[in-house]
Each structure stands twice: as structure tokens, then as C-alpha cells.
mmCIF file of C-alpha atoms in Angstrom:
data_model
loop_
_atom_site.group_PDB
_atom_site.id
_atom_site.type_symbol
_atom_site.label_atom_id
_atom_site.label_comp_id
_atom_site.label_asym_id
_atom_site.label_seq_id
_atom_site.Cartn_x
_atom_site.Cartn_y
_atom_site.Cartn_z
ATOM 1 C CA MET A 856 0.036 13.380 23.646
ATOM 2 C CA LEU A 857 -0.480 16.476 22.068
ATOM 3 C CA ALA A 858 -3.493 15.116 20.482
ATOM 4 C CA MET A 859 -5.105 14.241 23.457
ATOM 5 C CA HIS A 860 -4.383 16.843 25.443
ATOM 6 C CA PHE A 861 -6.092 19.100 23.046
ATOM 7 C CA ASP A 862 -8.824 17.270 22.753
ATOM 8 C CA ARG A 863 -9.528 17.323 26.377
ATOM 9 C CA GLY A 864 -8.932 21.122 26.535
ATOM 10 C CA TYR A 865 -11.759 21.479 23.694
ATOM 11 C CA GLU A 866 -9.810 22.468 21.220
ATOM 12 C CA PRO A 867 -10.962 20.620 18.282
ATOM 13 C CA ALA A 868 -9.187 22.294 15.312
ATOM 14 C CA ARG A 869 -6.160 21.766 17.235
ATOM 15 C CA ALA A 870 -6.343 18.148 18.382
ATOM 16 C CA ILE A 871 -7.525 17.280 14.289
ATOM 17 C CA ARG A 872 -3.877 18.199 12.916
ATOM 18 C CA TYR A 873 -1.759 16.396 15.641
ATOM 19 C CA TYR A 874 -4.060 13.196 15.418
ATOM 20 C CA LEU A 875 -3.207 13.031 12.036
ATOM 21 C CA GLN A 876 0.560 13.600 12.333
ATOM 22 C CA ALA A 877 0.463 10.332 15.308
ATOM 23 C CA ALA A 878 -1.779 8.589 13.046
ATOM 24 C CA GLU A 879 0.334 8.552 10.222
ATOM 25 C CA ASN A 880 3.299 8.266 12.490
ATOM 26 C CA ALA A 881 1.587 4.854 13.725
ATOM 27 C CA ASN A 882 1.503 3.951 9.954
ATOM 28 C CA SER A 883 4.654 4.076 9.029
ATOM 29 C CA ARG A 884 5.588 1.580 12.004
ATOM 30 C CA TYR A 885 3.252 -0.724 10.954
ATOM 31 C CA ALA A 886 0.571 0.046 14.151
ATOM 32 C CA GLY A 887 -2.280 0.141 12.092
ATOM 33 C CA ARG A 888 -4.727 -0.854 15.031
ATOM 34 C CA GLU A 889 -3.661 2.374 16.794
ATOM 35 C CA ALA A 890 -3.436 4.597 13.433
ATOM 36 C CA LEU A 891 -7.292 3.363 13.061
ATOM 37 C CA SER A 892 -8.013 4.936 16.431
ATOM 38 C CA LEU A 893 -6.160 7.989 15.550
ATOM 39 C CA ALA A 894 -7.788 8.670 12.615
ATOM 40 C CA THR A 895 -10.882 7.553 13.912
ATOM 41 C CA ARG A 896 -10.754 10.127 16.567
ATOM 42 C CA GLY A 897 -9.624 12.835 14.099
ATOM 43 C CA LEU A 898 -12.805 12.435 12.138
ATOM 44 C CA GLN A 899 -15.183 11.885 14.673
ATOM 45 C CA LEU A 900 -13.702 16.011 15.994
ATOM 46 C CA LEU A 901 -13.854 17.184 12.688
ATOM 47 C CA GLN A 902 -17.852 17.461 12.939
ATOM 48 C CA MET A 903 -17.321 19.534 15.585
ATOM 49 C CA VAL A 904 -15.422 22.346 13.287
ATOM 50 C CA PRO A 905 -16.827 24.826 10.996
ATOM 51 C CA SER A 906 -16.365 23.576 7.338
ATOM 52 C CA SER A 907 -13.735 25.411 5.573
ATOM 53 C CA PRO A 908 -11.026 24.748 2.994
ATOM 54 C CA GLU A 909 -8.651 23.993 5.704
ATOM 55 C CA SER A 910 -11.496 21.239 7.041
ATOM 56 C CA VAL A 911 -11.758 19.559 4.024
ATOM 57 C CA ASP A 912 -7.368 19.391 3.549
ATOM 58 C CA SER A 913 -7.643 17.287 6.829
ATOM 59 C CA GLU A 914 -10.474 15.341 6.157
ATOM 60 C CA LEU A 915 -8.902 14.343 3.205
ATOM 61 C CA CYS A 916 -6.102 13.222 4.175
ATOM 62 C CA LEU A 917 -7.534 12.392 7.422
ATOM 63 C CA GLN A 918 -9.269 9.649 5.359
ATOM 64 C CA ILE A 919 -6.211 8.562 3.501
ATOM 65 C CA ALA A 920 -4.546 7.644 6.495
ATOM 66 C CA LEU A 921 -7.465 5.783 8.130
ATOM 67 C CA GLY A 922 -7.535 3.317 4.665
ATOM 68 C CA ASN A 923 -3.917 2.655 5.250
ATOM 69 C CA ALA A 924 -4.843 1.781 8.823
ATOM 70 C CA LEU A 925 -7.830 -0.003 7.945
ATOM 71 C CA MET A 926 -5.734 -1.891 5.266
ATOM 72 C CA SER A 927 -3.402 -3.089 7.929
ATOM 73 C CA ALA A 928 -5.885 -3.904 10.711
ATOM 74 C CA ARG A 929 -8.242 -5.420 8.595
ATOM 75 C CA GLY A 930 -6.674 -6.428 5.338
ATOM 76 C CA LEU A 931 -6.493 -4.856 1.987
ATOM 77 C CA GLY A 932 -10.016 -6.293 0.792
ATOM 78 C CA SER A 933 -12.136 -4.816 4.148
ATOM 79 C CA GLY A 934 -15.131 -2.922 2.589
ATOM 80 C CA ASP A 935 -14.059 -0.431 5.210
ATOM 81 C CA VAL A 936 -11.011 0.390 3.144
ATOM 82 C CA ASN A 937 -12.923 1.488 -0.121
ATOM 83 C CA GLN A 938 -15.017 3.566 1.541
ATOM 84 C CA ALA A 939 -11.927 5.777 3.061
ATOM 85 C CA PHE A 940 -10.352 5.789 -0.122
ATOM 86 C CA SER A 941 -13.784 6.257 -2.043
ATOM 87 C CA ARG A 942 -14.338 9.693 0.278
ATOM 88 C CA ALA A 943 -10.678 10.837 -0.072
ATOM 89 C CA ARG A 944 -11.162 10.705 -4.027
ATOM 90 C CA GLU A 945 -14.440 12.436 -3.775
ATOM 91 C CA LEU A 946 -13.358 15.329 -1.524
ATOM 92 C CA PHE A 947 -10.246 15.748 -4.248
ATOM 93 C CA GLN A 948 -12.350 15.863 -7.202
ATOM 94 C CA GLN A 949 -14.948 18.815 -5.100
ATOM 95 C CA MET A 950 -11.812 20.830 -4.783
ATOM 96 C CA SER A 951 -11.524 23.849 -7.334
ATOM 97 C CA ASN A 952 -8.527 23.591 -9.596
ATOM 98 C CA SER A 953 -6.937 26.281 -7.137
ATOM 99 C CA GLN A 954 -7.443 23.931 -4.228
ATOM 100 C CA ARG A 955 -6.211 20.962 -5.907
ATOM 101 C CA SER A 956 -2.815 22.260 -6.438
ATOM 102 C CA GLY A 957 0.280 20.602 -4.760
ATOM 103 C CA LYS A 958 -2.376 17.718 -3.616
ATOM 104 C CA ARG A 959 -2.418 15.518 -6.616
ATOM 105 C CA THR A 960 -0.247 12.855 -4.350
ATOM 106 C CA LEU A 961 -2.738 13.161 -2.190
ATOM 107 C CA LEU A 962 -5.390 11.737 -5.303
ATOM 108 C CA PHE A 963 -2.578 9.261 -5.557
ATOM 109 C CA SER A 964 -2.608 8.243 -2.318
ATOM 110 C CA ALA A 965 -6.493 7.741 -2.749
ATOM 111 C CA LEU A 966 -6.250 6.031 -6.310
ATOM 112 C CA TYR A 967 -3.192 3.217 -4.959
ATOM 113 C CA GLY A 968 -5.523 2.921 -2.403
ATOM 114 C CA LEU A 969 -8.366 1.867 -4.100
ATOM 115 C CA TRP A 970 -6.042 -0.301 -6.785
ATOM 116 C CA ASN A 971 -5.059 -2.247 -3.267
ATOM 117 C CA TYR A 972 -8.858 -2.804 -2.358
ATOM 118 C CA ARG A 973 -9.457 -3.968 -6.326
ATOM 119 C CA TRP A 974 -6.375 -6.145 -6.852
ATOM 120 C CA VAL A 975 -6.626 -8.332 -4.310
ATOM 121 C CA ARG A 976 -10.387 -8.563 -4.341
ATOM 122 C CA ALA A 977 -9.425 -9.771 -7.813
ATOM 123 C CA GLU A 978 -11.707 -7.182 -9.650
ATOM 124 C CA HIS A 979 -9.230 -7.391 -12.395
ATOM 125 C CA ALA A 980 -11.331 -4.652 -14.685
ATOM 126 C CA ALA A 981 -11.423 -1.803 -11.843
ATOM 127 C CA ALA A 982 -7.770 -2.727 -10.781
ATOM 128 C CA ARG A 983 -6.538 -2.533 -14.522
ATOM 129 C CA GLU A 984 -8.400 0.980 -14.712
ATOM 130 C CA LEU A 985 -6.863 2.481 -11.463
ATOM 131 C CA ALA A 986 -3.717 1.472 -12.516
ATOM 132 C CA GLU A 987 -3.472 2.910 -15.845
ATOM 133 C CA GLN A 988 -4.627 6.485 -13.784
ATOM 134 C CA LEU A 989 -2.142 6.057 -11.393
ATOM 135 C CA LEU A 990 0.607 5.588 -14.478
ATOM 136 C CA GLN A 991 -0.883 8.677 -16.042
ATOM 137 C CA LEU A 992 -1.084 11.009 -12.557
ATOM 138 C CA ALA A 993 2.530 9.983 -11.668
ATOM 139 C CA GLY A 994 3.798 11.046 -14.945
ATOM 140 C CA THR A 995 2.567 14.079 -14.795
ATOM 141 C CA GLU A 996 3.859 14.606 -11.830
ATOM 142 C CA GLN A 997 7.103 13.315 -12.746
ATOM 143 C CA ASP A 998 7.516 11.913 -9.077
ATOM 144 C CA VAL A 999 10.328 8.955 -9.218
ATOM 145 C CA SER A 1000 8.570 7.155 -6.160
ATOM 146 C CA LEU A 1001 4.970 7.540 -7.365
ATOM 147 C CA LEU A 1002 6.025 6.216 -10.790
ATOM 148 C CA SER A 1003 7.670 3.228 -9.209
ATOM 149 C CA GLN A 1004 4.265 2.576 -7.408
ATOM 150 C CA ALA A 1005 2.208 2.826 -10.507
ATOM 151 C CA HIS A 1006 4.674 1.007 -12.904
ATOM 152 C CA HIS A 1007 4.127 -1.743 -9.841
ATOM 153 C CA SER A 1008 0.073 -1.755 -9.774
ATOM 154 C CA LEU A 1009 0.114 -1.832 -13.594
ATOM 155 C CA GLY A 1010 2.434 -4.727 -13.924
ATOM 156 C CA LEU A 1011 0.551 -6.821 -11.372
ATOM 157 C CA THR A 1012 -2.591 -6.099 -12.742
ATOM 158 C CA MET A 1013 -0.757 -6.849 -16.399
ATOM 159 C CA MET A 1014 0.457 -10.162 -14.813
ATOM 160 C CA ASP A 1015 -2.991 -11.256 -13.378
ATOM 161 C CA HIS A 1016 -4.201 -11.083 -16.760
ATOM 162 C CA GLY A 1017 -1.849 -13.268 -18.285
ATOM 163 C CA GLU A 1018 0.255 -10.004 -20.129
ATOM 164 C CA PHE A 1019 3.609 -11.347 -19.010
ATOM 165 C CA ALA A 1020 5.546 -9.522 -21.412
ATOM 166 C CA GLY A 1021 4.333 -6.613 -20.340
ATOM 167 C CA ALA A 1022 4.014 -7.136 -17.052
ATOM 168 C CA LEU A 1023 7.533 -7.426 -16.876
ATOM 169 C CA GLU A 1024 8.307 -4.231 -17.935
ATOM 170 C CA HIS A 1025 6.528 -2.721 -15.759
ATOM 171 C CA LEU A 1026 8.014 -4.448 -12.831
ATOM 172 C CA ASP A 1027 11.629 -3.825 -13.820
ATOM 173 C CA GLN A 1028 10.869 0.113 -13.850
ATOM 174 C CA ALA A 1029 9.094 0.048 -10.723
ATOM 175 C CA GLY A 1030 12.716 -1.897 -9.602
ATOM 176 C CA ASP A 1031 11.349 -2.198 -5.157
ATOM 177 C CA VAL A 1032 11.587 -5.469 -3.425
ATOM 178 C CA MET A 1033 7.814 -6.805 -4.403
ATOM 179 C CA SER A 1034 7.939 -5.994 -7.764
ATOM 180 C CA ARG A 1035 11.419 -7.598 -7.883
ATOM 181 C CA CYS A 1036 9.612 -11.015 -6.593
ATOM 182 C CA PHE A 1037 6.635 -10.675 -8.731
ATOM 183 C CA ALA A 1038 9.348 -10.054 -11.963
ATOM 184 C CA ALA A 1039 11.145 -13.241 -11.275
ATOM 185 C CA VAL A 1040 8.116 -15.145 -11.009
ATOM 186 C CA THR A 1041 6.731 -13.667 -14.683
ATOM 187 C CA LYS A 1042 10.216 -14.652 -15.790
ATOM 188 C CA TRP A 1043 9.024 -18.507 -14.789
ATOM 189 C CA HIS A 1044 5.549 -18.082 -16.662
ATOM 190 C CA LEU A 1045 7.855 -16.866 -19.699
ATOM 191 C CA GLY A 1046 10.218 -20.013 -19.237
ATOM 192 C CA TYR A 1047 12.769 -19.004 -17.756
ATOM 193 C CA PRO A 1048 12.687 -20.835 -14.538
ATOM 194 C CA ASP A 1049 16.879 -20.725 -13.929
ATOM 195 C CA GLN A 1050 16.477 -16.869 -13.909
ATOM 196 C CA ALA A 1051 13.822 -16.333 -12.152
ATOM 197 C CA LEU A 1052 15.286 -18.078 -9.122
ATOM 198 C CA LYS A 1053 18.875 -16.519 -9.552
ATOM 199 C CA ASP A 1054 16.952 -12.952 -9.890
ATOM 200 C CA VAL A 1055 14.511 -13.858 -6.674
ATOM 201 C CA GLU A 1056 17.709 -15.066 -4.234
ATOM 202 C CA GLU A 1057 19.627 -12.234 -5.292
ATOM 203 C CA THR A 1058 16.514 -9.796 -4.194
ATOM 204 C CA LEU A 1059 16.285 -11.806 -1.043
ATOM 205 C CA ALA A 1060 19.694 -11.219 -0.482
ATOM 206 C CA ARG A 1061 19.221 -8.060 -0.836
ATOM 207 C CA ALA A 1062 16.227 -7.450 1.686
ATOM 208 C CA LEU A 1063 17.898 -9.469 4.426
ATOM 209 C CA GLU A 1064 20.532 -6.622 4.276
ATOM 210 C CA THR A 1065 18.809 -3.718 4.820
ATOM 211 C CA LYS A 1066 16.930 -5.912 8.189
ATOM 212 C CA ASN A 1067 13.702 -4.380 7.175
ATOM 213 C CA PRO A 1068 11.119 -6.900 8.445
ATOM 214 C CA GLU A 1069 8.762 -5.747 5.626
ATOM 215 C CA LYS A 1070 10.846 -6.152 2.768
ATOM 216 C CA CYS A 1071 12.196 -9.383 4.320
ATOM 217 C CA ILE A 1072 8.727 -10.364 4.683
ATOM 218 C CA PHE A 1073 7.932 -10.431 0.768
ATOM 219 C CA ALA A 1074 11.264 -11.333 -0.142
ATOM 220 C CA TYR A 1075 10.881 -14.628 1.381
ATOM 221 C CA GLN A 1076 7.018 -15.003 -0.062
ATOM 222 C CA GLY A 1077 8.794 -14.171 -3.119
ATOM 223 C CA ALA A 1078 11.510 -17.129 -2.875
ATOM 224 C CA ALA A 1079 8.644 -19.370 -1.804
ATOM 225 C CA GLN A 1080 6.341 -19.216 -4.642
ATOM 226 C CA VAL A 1081 9.332 -19.516 -7.160
ATOM 227 C CA HIS A 1082 11.109 -22.823 -5.444
ATOM 228 C CA MET A 1083 7.230 -23.832 -5.731
ATOM 229 C CA ALA A 1084 6.751 -23.226 -9.055
ATOM 230 C CA ARG A 1085 9.916 -25.095 -9.779
ATOM 231 C CA ARG A 1086 8.205 -27.724 -7.178
ATOM 232 C CA GLU A 1087 10.763 -27.381 -5.020
ATOM 233 C CA ASN A 1088 8.810 -27.855 -2.078
ATOM 234 C CA GLU A 1089 11.384 -28.423 0.684
ATOM 235 C CA LYS A 1090 12.743 -25.150 -0.037
ATOM 236 C CA ALA A 1091 9.403 -23.228 -0.931
ATOM 237 C CA LEU A 1092 8.394 -24.053 2.713
ATOM 238 C CA ASP A 1093 11.724 -23.156 4.523
ATOM 239 C CA ARG A 1094 11.267 -19.908 2.971
ATOM 240 C CA ALA A 1095 7.957 -19.510 3.539
ATOM 241 C CA GLN A 1096 8.204 -20.265 7.520
ATOM 242 C CA SER A 1097 10.746 -18.130 7.484
ATOM 243 C CA ALA A 1098 8.527 -15.184 5.637
ATOM 244 C CA LEU A 1099 5.869 -16.264 8.856
ATOM 245 C CA ASP A 1100 8.117 -16.306 11.639
ATOM 246 C CA LEU A 1101 9.577 -13.155 10.627
ATOM 247 C CA ALA A 1102 6.092 -11.326 10.594
ATOM 248 C CA LEU A 1103 5.078 -12.946 14.147
ATOM 249 C CA HIS A 1104 7.700 -11.685 15.437
ATOM 250 C CA HIS A 1105 6.839 -8.013 14.090
ATOM 251 C CA GLY A 1106 3.109 -8.179 14.395
ATOM 252 C CA LEU A 1107 2.663 -7.917 10.680
ATOM 253 C CA VAL A 1108 1.133 -10.843 10.006
ATOM 254 C CA GLU A 1109 -2.417 -9.212 9.328
ATOM 255 C CA GLN A 1110 -0.765 -6.887 7.080
ATOM 256 C CA TRP A 1111 1.285 -9.361 4.808
ATOM 257 C CA VAL A 1112 0.369 -12.959 5.418
ATOM 258 C CA ALA A 1113 -3.064 -12.574 5.895
ATOM 259 C CA PRO A 1114 -3.866 -9.658 3.841
ATOM 260 C CA MET A 1115 -7.469 -10.853 1.816
ATOM 261 C CA LYS A 1116 -9.480 -10.462 4.334
ATOM 262 C CA GLY A 1117 -12.932 -8.994 3.231
#
């Protein structure tokens, strides 16, 4: 409401601030289409304000918000996703060293978005390079959350390369629900089907305790993958159906059940 108020009052600089906040809030609530509209309007208004360090900061944040919204609304493999995060990276690289101070987490967000794009499109070499950049950046920042994301991305990329032992090491360090599910699948590839099943069922139980729909959906998907690998087709079907039902209930089908649209 504040964004629209200042927009209609011909105060674009103030409106941009609130469009960014609204877009980020919408993304956090899985409202990708709303976030897409809000971030797009914020970027349109940027053309009406003089260029300045503040406007560059605003565009950088809006491009990241736009990229996250596009991943949800149009799929991780959409070309628009690449365009938004590439622009965000470009803006960061154009900054002076003093301007970059305290903003490296924004660069991480841009690189992570680009990694998602390359990974889902099976562009393995580019994904590997981005994952290694993420781990280096996260290590420099010594941020636990960033390190988890970086280990996750490198673990998945190594898994795609068939480097299962190395992949498992990174996925175990990531520790989130998605990484634990992929770690279980990796253990199946390494020849430990019983341990894979035990781990993925424990991960599913923990996810269900959180009642977080995103975590539960992926845990169901992970369990389905392990059961399918073990040729336990009925159980795999049950877990997959549970993931689909939950995604439909929360309006998350586009984000988690069909993420590979290009």
C-alpha cells in the first residue's frame, strides 16, 4: 500500500523502497507472481530517478528480488532468471571497493541464482564454476547460512558429475532438508541402500515436525527417489503423491514440482 501510495503521488524514489520491501516479503511467502509484479514496477520507476550510488543499490536488490520471483513463477530454467541475476552480478562488479563493503551477501545471492539456473539446465561445467565461487565467497564471509548454501550447491554439482564421495561430504556439511535428501540418494549410489532409506525417512519425519510446506514437499520427493531406486514402487508412488498433494494445497506446484521450465 505504501509503494502504491508514493507511486501515485509521483514520488518514485520513496515508492521504489517499498516496492522492494513488498517484493522481498512476497518472495518469502512463496507468492512469486506478486513478487514479480512488484519488483518489475520498482525497476520501471528506477528509470525516473537520477543515477546515483543509492539507485544502483536499489537496482541490485530489485534484480535479485526479480530473479527469485522468476524462479518461482516461471521456473529455475527460465532465460529471464539468468538475465536478472546476471544483471545483479554486473551491477556489483561495477561498484568500487568501498561501495562493495557489506554487500557481498548480495553478490552471493546473485551467484546462487545463477547456479540454480545452470544446474537445472544441466550446464555442468558452468554450475561447477559457480558452486566453487559460492564456497570461496561464503568462506571469506564466514557466514554459516551462506556456507550451508555453498556446500549444498557444490555437493549437488559433484553428484551430477558422479563424484559421490565428495558430494556426500559437502551435502553432509550443508545439513538442510534438501541436502539431507540428496545425501541419502548419494548413499544409495555408493552402495548403502539401507542407510539411504533410514536417513531419508528420518529427514522426512523431521520435516513433517516443522510443518513447513517447502521442507515437507522436498522431503517427500527425496523419499520417493530413494524408494524408486530401491524398486519399492508402491512406497515411491505414495511419497510422490503426498508431495504433489501438499504442493497443490499450498500453491507450490510451479516452484517444486515443475521447476525445470525453460
